mmCIF file of C-alpha atoms in Angstrom:
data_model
loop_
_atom_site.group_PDB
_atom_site.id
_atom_site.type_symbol
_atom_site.label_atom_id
_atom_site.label_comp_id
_atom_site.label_asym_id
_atom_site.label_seq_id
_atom_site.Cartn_x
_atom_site.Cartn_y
_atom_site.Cartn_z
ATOM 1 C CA UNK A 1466 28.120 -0.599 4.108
ATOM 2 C CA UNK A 1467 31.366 -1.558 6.564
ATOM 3 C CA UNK A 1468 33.081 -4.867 6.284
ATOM 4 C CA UNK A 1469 33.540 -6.512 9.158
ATOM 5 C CA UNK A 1470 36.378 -8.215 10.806
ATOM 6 C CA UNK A 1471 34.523 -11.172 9.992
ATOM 7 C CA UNK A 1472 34.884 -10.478 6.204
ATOM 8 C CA UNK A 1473 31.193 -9.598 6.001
ATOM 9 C CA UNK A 1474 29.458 -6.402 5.111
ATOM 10 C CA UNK A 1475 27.337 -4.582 7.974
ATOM 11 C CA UNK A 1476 23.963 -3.548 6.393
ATOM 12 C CA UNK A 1477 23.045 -0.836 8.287
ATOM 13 C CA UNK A 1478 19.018 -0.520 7.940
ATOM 14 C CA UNK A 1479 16.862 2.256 9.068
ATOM 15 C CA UNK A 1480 13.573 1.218 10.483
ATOM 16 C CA UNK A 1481 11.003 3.988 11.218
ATOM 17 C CA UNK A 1482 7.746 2.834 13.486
ATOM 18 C CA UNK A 1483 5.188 4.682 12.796
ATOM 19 C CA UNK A 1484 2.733 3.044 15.524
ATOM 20 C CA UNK A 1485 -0.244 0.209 15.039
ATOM 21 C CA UNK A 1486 -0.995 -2.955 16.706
ATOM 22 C CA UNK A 1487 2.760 -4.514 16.084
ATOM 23 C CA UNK A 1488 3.602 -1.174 18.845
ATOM 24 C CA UNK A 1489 0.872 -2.244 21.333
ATOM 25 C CA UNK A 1490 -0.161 -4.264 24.037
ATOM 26 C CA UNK A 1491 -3.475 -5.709 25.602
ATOM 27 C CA UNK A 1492 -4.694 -5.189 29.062
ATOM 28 C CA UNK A 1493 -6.098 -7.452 31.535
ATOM 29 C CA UNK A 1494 -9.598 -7.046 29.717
ATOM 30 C CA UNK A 1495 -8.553 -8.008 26.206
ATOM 31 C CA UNK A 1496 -8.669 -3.990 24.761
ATOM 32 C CA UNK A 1497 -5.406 -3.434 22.711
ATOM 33 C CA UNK A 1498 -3.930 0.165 23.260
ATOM 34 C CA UNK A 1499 -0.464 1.900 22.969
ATOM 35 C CA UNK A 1500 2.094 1.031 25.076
ATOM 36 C CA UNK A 1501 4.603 3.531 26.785
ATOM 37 C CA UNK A 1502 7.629 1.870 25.363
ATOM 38 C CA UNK A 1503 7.319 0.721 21.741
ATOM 39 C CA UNK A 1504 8.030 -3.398 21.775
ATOM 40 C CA UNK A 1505 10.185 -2.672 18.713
ATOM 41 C CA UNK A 1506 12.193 -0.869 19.691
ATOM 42 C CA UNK A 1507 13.310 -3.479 22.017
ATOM 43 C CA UNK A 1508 14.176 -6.357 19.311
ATOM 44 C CA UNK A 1509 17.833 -7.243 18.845
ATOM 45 C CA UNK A 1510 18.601 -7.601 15.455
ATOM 46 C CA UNK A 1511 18.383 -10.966 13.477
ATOM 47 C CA UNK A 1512 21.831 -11.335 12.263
ATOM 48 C CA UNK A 1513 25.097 -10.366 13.260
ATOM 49 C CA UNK A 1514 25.654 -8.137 10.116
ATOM 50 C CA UNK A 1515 22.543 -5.870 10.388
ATOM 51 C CA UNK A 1516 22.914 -2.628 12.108
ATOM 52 C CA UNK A 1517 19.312 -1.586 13.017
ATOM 53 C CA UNK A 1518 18.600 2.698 13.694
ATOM 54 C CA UNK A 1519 15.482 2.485 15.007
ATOM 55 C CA UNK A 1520 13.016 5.462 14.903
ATOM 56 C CA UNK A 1521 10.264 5.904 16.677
ATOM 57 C CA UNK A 1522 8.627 8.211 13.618
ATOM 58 C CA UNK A 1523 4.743 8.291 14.353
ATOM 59 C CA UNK A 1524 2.583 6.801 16.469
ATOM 60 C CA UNK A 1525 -0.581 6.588 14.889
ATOM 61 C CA UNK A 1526 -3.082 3.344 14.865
ATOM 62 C CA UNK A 1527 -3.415 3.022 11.060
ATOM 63 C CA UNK A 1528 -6.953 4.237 10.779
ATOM 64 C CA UNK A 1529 -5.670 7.932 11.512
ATOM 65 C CA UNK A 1530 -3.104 7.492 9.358
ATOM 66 C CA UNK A 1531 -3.294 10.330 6.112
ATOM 67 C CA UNK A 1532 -1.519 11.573 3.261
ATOM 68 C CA UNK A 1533 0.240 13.670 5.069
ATOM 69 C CA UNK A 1534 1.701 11.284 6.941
ATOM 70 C CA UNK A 1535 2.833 8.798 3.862
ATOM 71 C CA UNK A 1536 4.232 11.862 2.484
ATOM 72 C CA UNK A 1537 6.819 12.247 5.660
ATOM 73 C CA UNK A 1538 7.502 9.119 5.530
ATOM 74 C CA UNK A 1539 8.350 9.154 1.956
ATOM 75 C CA UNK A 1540 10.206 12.066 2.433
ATOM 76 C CA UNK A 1541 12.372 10.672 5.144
ATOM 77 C CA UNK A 1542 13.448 7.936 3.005
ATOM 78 C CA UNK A 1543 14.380 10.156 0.548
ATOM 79 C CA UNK A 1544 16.482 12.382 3.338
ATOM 80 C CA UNK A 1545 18.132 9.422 4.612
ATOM 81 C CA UNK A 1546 19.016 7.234 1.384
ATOM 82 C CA UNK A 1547 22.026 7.829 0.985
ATOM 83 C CA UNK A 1548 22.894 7.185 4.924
ATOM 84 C CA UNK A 1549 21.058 3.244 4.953
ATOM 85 C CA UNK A 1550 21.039 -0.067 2.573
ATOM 86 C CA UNK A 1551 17.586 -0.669 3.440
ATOM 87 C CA UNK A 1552 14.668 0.613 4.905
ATOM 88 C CA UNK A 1553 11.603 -1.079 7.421
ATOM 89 C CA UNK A 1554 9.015 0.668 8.412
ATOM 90 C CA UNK A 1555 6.468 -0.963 10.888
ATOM 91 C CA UNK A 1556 3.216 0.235 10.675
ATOM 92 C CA UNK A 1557 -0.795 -0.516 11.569
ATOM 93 C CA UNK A 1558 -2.099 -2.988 9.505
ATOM 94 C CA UNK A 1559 -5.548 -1.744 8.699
ATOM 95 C CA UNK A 1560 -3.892 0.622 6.010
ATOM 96 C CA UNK A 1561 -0.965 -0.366 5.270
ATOM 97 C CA UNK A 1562 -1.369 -1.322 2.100
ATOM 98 C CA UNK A 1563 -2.475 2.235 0.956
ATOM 99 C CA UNK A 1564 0.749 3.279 2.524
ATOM 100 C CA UNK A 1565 2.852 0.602 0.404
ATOM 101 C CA UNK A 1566 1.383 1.676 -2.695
ATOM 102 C CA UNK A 1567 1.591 5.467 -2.337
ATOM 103 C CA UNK A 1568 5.350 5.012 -1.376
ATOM 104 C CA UNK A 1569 5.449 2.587 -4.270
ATOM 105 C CA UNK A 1570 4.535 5.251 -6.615
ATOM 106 C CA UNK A 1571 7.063 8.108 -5.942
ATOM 107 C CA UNK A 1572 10.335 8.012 -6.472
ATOM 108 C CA UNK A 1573 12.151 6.447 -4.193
ATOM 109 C CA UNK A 1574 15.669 4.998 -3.830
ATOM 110 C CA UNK A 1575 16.437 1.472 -5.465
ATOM 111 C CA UNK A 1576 16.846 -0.023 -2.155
ATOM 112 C CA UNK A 1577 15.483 -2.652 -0.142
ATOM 113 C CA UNK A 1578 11.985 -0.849 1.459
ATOM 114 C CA UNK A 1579 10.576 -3.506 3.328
ATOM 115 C CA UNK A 1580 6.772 -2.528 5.317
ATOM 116 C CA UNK A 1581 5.287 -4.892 7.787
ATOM 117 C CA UNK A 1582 3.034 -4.874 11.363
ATOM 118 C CA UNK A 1583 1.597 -7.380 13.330
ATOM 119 C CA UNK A 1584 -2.387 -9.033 13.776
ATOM 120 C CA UNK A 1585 -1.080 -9.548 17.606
ATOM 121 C CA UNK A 1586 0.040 -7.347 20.069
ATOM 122 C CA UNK A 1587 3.153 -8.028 21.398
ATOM 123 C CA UNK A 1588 1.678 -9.373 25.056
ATOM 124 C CA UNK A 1589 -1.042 -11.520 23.107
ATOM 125 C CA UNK A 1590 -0.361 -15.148 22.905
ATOM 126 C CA UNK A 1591 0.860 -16.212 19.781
ATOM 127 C CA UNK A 1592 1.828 -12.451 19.065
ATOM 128 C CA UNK A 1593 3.745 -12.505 15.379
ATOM 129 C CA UNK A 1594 5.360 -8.854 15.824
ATOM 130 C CA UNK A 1595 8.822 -9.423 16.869
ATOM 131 C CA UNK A 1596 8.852 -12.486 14.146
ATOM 132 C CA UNK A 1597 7.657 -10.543 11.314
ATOM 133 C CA UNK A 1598 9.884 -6.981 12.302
ATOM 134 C CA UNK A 1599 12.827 -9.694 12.408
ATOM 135 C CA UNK A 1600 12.176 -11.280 9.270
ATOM 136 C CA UNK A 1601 10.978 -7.848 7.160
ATOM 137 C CA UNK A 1602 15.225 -6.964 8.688
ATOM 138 C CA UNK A 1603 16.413 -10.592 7.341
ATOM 139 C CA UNK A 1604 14.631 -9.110 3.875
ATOM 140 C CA UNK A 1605 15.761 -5.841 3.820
ATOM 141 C CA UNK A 1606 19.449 -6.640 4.396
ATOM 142 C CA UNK A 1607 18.963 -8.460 1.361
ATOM 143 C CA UNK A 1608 20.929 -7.464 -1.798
ATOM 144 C CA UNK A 1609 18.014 -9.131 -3.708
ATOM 145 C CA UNK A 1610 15.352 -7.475 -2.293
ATOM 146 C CA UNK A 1611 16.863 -3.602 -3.886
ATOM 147 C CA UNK A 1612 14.812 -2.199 -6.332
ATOM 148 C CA UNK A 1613 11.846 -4.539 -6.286
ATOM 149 C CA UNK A 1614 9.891 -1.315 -5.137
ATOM 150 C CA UNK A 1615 7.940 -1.294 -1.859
ATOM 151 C CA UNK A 1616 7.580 -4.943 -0.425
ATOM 152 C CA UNK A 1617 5.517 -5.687 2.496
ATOM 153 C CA UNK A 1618 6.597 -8.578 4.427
ATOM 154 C CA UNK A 1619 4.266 -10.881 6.984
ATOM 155 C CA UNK A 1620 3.701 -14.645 7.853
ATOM 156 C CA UNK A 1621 7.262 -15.512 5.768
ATOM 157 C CA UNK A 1622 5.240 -14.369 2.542
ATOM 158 C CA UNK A 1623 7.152 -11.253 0.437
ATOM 159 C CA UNK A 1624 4.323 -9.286 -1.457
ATOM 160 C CA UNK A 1625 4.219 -6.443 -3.899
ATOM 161 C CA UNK A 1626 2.651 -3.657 -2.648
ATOM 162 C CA UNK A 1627 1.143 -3.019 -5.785
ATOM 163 C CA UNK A 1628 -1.505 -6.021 -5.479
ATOM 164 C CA UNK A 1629 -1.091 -7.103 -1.455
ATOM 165 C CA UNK A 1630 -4.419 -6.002 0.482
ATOM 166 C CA UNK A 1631 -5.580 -7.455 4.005
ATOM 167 C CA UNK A 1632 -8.010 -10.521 2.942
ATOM 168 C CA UNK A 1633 -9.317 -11.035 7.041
ATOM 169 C CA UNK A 1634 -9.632 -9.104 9.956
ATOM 170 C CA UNK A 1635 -7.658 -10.631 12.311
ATOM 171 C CA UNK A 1636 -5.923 -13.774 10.902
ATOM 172 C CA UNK A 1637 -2.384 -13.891 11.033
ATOM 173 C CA UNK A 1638 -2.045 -14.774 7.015
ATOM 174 C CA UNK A 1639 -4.356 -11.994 6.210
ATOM 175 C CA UNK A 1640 -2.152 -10.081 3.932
ATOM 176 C CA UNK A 1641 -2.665 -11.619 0.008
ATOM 177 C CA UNK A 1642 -2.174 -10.947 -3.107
ATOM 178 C CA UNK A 1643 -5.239 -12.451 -5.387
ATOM 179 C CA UNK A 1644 -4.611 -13.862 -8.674
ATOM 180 C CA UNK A 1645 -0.937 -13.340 -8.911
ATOM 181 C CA UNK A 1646 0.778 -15.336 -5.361
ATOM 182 C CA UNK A 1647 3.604 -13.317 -3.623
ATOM 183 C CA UNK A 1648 6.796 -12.425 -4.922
ATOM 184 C CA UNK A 1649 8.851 -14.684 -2.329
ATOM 185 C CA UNK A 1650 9.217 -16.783 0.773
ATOM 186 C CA UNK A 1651 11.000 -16.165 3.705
ATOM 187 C CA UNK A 1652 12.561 -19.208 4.932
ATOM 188 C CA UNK A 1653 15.084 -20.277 7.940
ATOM 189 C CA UNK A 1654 17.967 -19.421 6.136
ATOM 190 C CA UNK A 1655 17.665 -17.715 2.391
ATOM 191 C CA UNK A 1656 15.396 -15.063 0.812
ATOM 192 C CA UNK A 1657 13.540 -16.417 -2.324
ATOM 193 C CA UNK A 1658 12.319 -13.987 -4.781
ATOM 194 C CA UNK A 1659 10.702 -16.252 -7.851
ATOM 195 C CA UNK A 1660 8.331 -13.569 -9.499
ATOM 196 C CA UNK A 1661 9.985 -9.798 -10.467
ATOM 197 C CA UNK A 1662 8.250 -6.650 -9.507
ATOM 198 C CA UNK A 1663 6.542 -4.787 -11.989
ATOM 199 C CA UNK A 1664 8.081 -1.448 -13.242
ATOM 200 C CA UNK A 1665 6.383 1.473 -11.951
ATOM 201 C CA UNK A 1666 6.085 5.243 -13.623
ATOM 202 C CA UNK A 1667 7.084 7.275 -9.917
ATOM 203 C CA UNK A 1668 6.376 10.788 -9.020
ATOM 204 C CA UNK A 1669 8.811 12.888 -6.811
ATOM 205 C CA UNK A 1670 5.852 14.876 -4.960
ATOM 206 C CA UNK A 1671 5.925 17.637 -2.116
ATOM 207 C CA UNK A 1672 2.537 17.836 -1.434
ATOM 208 C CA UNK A 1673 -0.870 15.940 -2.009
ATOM 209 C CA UNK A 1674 -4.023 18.098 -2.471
ATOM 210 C CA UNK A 1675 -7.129 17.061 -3.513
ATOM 211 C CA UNK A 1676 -10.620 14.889 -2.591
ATOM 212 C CA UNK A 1677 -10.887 11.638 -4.310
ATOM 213 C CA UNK A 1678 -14.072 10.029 -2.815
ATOM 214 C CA UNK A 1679 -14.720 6.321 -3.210
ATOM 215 C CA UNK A 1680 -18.502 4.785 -4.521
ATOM 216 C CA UNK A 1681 -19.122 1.070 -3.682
ATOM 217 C CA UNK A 1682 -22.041 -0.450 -6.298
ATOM 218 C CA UNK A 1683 -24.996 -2.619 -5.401
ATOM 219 C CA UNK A 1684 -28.001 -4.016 -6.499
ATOM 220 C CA UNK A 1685 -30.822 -1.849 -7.164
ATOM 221 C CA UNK A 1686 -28.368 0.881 -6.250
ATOM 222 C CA UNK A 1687 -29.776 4.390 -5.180
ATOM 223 C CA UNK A 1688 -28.152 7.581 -7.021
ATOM 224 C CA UNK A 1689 -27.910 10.036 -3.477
ATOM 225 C CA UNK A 1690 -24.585 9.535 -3.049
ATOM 226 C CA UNK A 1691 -23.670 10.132 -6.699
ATOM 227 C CA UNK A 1692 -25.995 12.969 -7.146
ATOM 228 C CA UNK A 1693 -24.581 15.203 -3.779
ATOM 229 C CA UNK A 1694 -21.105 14.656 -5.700
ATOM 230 C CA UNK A 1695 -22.230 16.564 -8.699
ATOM 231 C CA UNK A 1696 -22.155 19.854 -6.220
ATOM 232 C CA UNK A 1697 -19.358 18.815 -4.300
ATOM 233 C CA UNK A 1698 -15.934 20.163 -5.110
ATOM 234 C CA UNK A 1699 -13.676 16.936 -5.838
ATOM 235 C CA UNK A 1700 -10.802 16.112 -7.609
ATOM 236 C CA UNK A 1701 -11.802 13.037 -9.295
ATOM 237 C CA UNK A 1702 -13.940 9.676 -8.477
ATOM 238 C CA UNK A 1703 -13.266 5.944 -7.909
ATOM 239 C CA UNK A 1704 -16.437 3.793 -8.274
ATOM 240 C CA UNK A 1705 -15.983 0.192 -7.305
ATOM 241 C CA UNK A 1706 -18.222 -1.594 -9.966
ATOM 242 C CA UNK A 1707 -20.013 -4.918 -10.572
ATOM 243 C CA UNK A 1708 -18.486 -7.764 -11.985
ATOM 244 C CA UNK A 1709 -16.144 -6.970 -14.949
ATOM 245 C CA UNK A 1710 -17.127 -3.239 -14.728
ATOM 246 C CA UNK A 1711 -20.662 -2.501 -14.772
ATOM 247 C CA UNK A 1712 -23.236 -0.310 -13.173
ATOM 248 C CA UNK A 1713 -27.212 -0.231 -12.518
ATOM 249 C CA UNK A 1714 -28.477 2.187 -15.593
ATOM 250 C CA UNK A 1715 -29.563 4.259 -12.625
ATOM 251 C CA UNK A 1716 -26.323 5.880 -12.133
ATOM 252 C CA UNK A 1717 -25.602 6.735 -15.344
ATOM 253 C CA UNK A 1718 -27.187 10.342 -15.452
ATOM 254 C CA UNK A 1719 -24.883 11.147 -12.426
ATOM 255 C CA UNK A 1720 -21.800 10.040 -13.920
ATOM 256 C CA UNK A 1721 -22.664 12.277 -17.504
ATOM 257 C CA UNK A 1722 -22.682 14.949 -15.344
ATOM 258 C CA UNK A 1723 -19.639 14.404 -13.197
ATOM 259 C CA UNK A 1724 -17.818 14.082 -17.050
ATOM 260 C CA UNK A 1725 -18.958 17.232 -18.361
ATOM 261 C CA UNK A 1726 -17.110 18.924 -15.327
ATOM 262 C CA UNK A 1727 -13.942 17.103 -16.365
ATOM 263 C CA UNK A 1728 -13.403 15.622 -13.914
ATOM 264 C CA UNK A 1729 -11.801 11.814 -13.918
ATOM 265 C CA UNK A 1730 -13.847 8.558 -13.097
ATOM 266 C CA UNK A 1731 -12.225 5.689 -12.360
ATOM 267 C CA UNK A 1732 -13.293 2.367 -12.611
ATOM 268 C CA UNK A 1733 -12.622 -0.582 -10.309
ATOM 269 C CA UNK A 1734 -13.990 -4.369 -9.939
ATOM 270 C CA UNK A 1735 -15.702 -4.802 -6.462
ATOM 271 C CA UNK A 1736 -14.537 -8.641 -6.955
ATOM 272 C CA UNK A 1737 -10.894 -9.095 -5.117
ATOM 273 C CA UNK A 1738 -9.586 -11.340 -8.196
ATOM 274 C CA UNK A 1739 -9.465 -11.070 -12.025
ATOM 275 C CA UNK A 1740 -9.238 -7.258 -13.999
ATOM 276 C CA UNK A 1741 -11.990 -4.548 -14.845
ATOM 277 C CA UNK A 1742 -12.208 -3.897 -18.202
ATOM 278 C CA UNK A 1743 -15.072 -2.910 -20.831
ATOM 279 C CA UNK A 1744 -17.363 -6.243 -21.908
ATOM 280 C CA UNK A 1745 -20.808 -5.844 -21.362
ATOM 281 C CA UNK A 1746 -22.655 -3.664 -24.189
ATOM 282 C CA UNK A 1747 -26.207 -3.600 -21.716
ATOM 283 C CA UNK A 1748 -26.954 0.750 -20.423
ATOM 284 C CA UNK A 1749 -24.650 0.774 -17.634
ATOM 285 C CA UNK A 1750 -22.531 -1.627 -18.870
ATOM 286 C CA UNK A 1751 -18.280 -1.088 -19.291
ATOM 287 C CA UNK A 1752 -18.765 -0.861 -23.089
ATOM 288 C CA UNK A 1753 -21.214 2.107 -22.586
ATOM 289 C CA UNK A 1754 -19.159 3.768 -19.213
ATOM 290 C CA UNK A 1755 -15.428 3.252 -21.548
ATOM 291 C CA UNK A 1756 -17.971 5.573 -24.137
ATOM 292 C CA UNK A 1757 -18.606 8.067 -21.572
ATOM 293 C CA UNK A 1758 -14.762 8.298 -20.720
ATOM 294 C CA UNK A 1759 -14.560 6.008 -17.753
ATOM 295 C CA UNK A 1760 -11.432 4.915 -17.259
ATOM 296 C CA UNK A 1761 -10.853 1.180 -15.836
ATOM 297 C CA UNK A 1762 -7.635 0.909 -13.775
ATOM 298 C CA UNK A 1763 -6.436 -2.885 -13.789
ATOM 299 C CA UNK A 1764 -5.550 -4.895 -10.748
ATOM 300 C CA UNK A 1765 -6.042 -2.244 -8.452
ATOM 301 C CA UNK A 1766 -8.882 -2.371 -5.620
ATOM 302 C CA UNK A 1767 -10.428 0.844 -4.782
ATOM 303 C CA UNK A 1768 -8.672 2.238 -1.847
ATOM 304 C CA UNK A 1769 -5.193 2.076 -4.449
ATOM 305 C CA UNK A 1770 -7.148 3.243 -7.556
ATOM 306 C CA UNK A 1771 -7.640 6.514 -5.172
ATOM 307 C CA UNK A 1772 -4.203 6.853 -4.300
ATOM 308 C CA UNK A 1773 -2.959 6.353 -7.897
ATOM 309 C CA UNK A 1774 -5.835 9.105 -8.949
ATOM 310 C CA UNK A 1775 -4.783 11.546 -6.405
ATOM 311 C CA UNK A 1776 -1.012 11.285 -7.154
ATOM 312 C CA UNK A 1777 -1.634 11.825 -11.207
ATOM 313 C CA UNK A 1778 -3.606 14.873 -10.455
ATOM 314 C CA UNK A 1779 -1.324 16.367 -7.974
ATOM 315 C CA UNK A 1780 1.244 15.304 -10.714
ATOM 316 C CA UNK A 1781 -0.465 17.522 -13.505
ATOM 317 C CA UNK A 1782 -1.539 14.605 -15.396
ATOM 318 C CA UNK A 1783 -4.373 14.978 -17.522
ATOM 319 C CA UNK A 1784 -6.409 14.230 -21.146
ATOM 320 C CA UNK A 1785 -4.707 11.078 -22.858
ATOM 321 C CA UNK A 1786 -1.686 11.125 -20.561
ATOM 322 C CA UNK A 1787 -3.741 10.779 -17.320
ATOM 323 C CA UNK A 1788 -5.741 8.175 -19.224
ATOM 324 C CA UNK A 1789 -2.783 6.519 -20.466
ATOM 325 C CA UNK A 1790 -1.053 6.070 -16.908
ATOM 326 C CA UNK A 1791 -4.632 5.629 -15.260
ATOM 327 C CA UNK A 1792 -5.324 2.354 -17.339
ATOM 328 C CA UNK A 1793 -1.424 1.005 -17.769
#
């Protein structure tokens, strides 16, 4: 970074928009679409010593958002690294968090790599887009904030992207992390970190190949779904379980056969708080599934457990070694 005649040090932070509500506006009827000129864009930055390069990157609402897509974005970051002291990308809130945690999982720079979007549009009253871009800036301009991994930033709260997921579907706190409470606050004039960031085992990718199909259990919970995956070519399987890990007995069959292809089943709690892990000794319980070779991921909901899957396949992973970073 430059020092200033001031005596302080420009940050100079690339932000890359890739598109989502914090990008749009609402008509006269209520019906939120994309706007011609990205609101963004727009923003001054928050303080005097943060140069902002601002790149309109994508423009995708976050349910078309894909693999693909993370992947160019990670690989921008990695293009630009040394060129930035921080990073912000703005993006649809709906996935976001899948987003977070893939980029969270390769190898990128030990810099500040700050994601956030916006529950409002920007022409909705009480819109919090311009106020959470500003502040995720504030954070990555923060010497703090480098090498914490990805952090995604929203309502003044800093969270891992790790554990963060959406918790309501259109509340402006929505973004939580259950059991553990954010990493840091945002206030008027510091950035407070008071928990670390785990350390991550990171991938440096090119591609992502692969089908990694999630399974939500029920009660009383019918085997189709299961069964038409026995012919269908995937790469692996996330099932989101009962309770502590634990499925109707009626699913076992399925899952013996999904095994003897080798192919990887991982296990995740349908509850938002507390870990899965192998208690119940009942048929279909974890005790008998950890038997079968189910692996039990902790602290991860589904829609992560697939992203972690998919990147230790694509990474070669496999036998102990995929178990061992499955389940760490």
């Amino acid at each position: 970074h430059i020092l200033k005649e001031s005596g302080k040090f420009m940050k100079k932070i690339l932000v890359l928009h890739t598109g989502g509500t914090i990008s749009m506006q609402a008509d006269q009827n209520g019906a939120v679409e994309s706007s011609p000129i990205n609101p963004m864009t727009q923003v001054t930055s928050p303080l005097e010593n943060i140069e902002v390069v601002s790149v309109d990157f994508l423009n995708l609402q976050s349910p078309h958002i894909q693999i693909d897509h993370m992947m160019m974005i990670y690989k921008k970051i990695r293009e630009e690294a040394s060129h930035f002291d921080g990073f912000v990308i703005t993006h649809g809130t709906d996935t976001l968090e899948e987003t977070a945690y893939f980029l969270d999982t390769m190898s990128i720079p030990q810099k500040p790599i700050v994601m956030t979007g916006a529950m409002r549009s920007s022409n909705e009253l009480g819109s919090d887009g311009i106020y959470n871009y500003r502040t995720a800036l504030r954070v990555a301009a923060d010497e703090k904030s480098a090498d914490k991994g990805v952090l995604v930033v929203m309502n003044d709260e800093i969270h891992a992207a790790k554990y963060v997921t959406k918790t309501h579907t259109t509340n402006v706190s929505t973004f939580q992390t259950p059991t553990h409470g954010p990493l840091g606050l945002v206030t008027k004039r510091e950035i407070l970190f008071f928990k670390a960031a785990d350390k991550r085992v990171r991938f440096d990718l090119q591609a992502i190949n692969g089908v990694v199909p999630i399974i939500k259990s029920y009660a009383d919970m019918d085997t189709i779904l299961l069964d038409a995956l026995v012919e269908a070519p995937i790469s692996g399987l996330v099932i989101e379980a009962l309770g502590a890990g634990n499925l109707p007995p009626a699913s076992i069959s399925a899952i013996k056969k999904l095994i003897n292809k080798q192919l990887p089943i991982v296990l995740v709690s349908r509850c938002f708080n507390g870990i899965a892990e192998p208690v119940y000794a009942y048929d279909g319980g974890g005790i008998q599934l950890e038997e079968l070779g189910v692996l039990f991921v902790k602290e991860l909901n589904s829609q992560k457990a697939r992203i972690k899957l998919l990147i230790a396949v694509n990474a070669g992973l496999n036998g102990q070694d995929l178990a061992d970073y499955i389940q760490g």
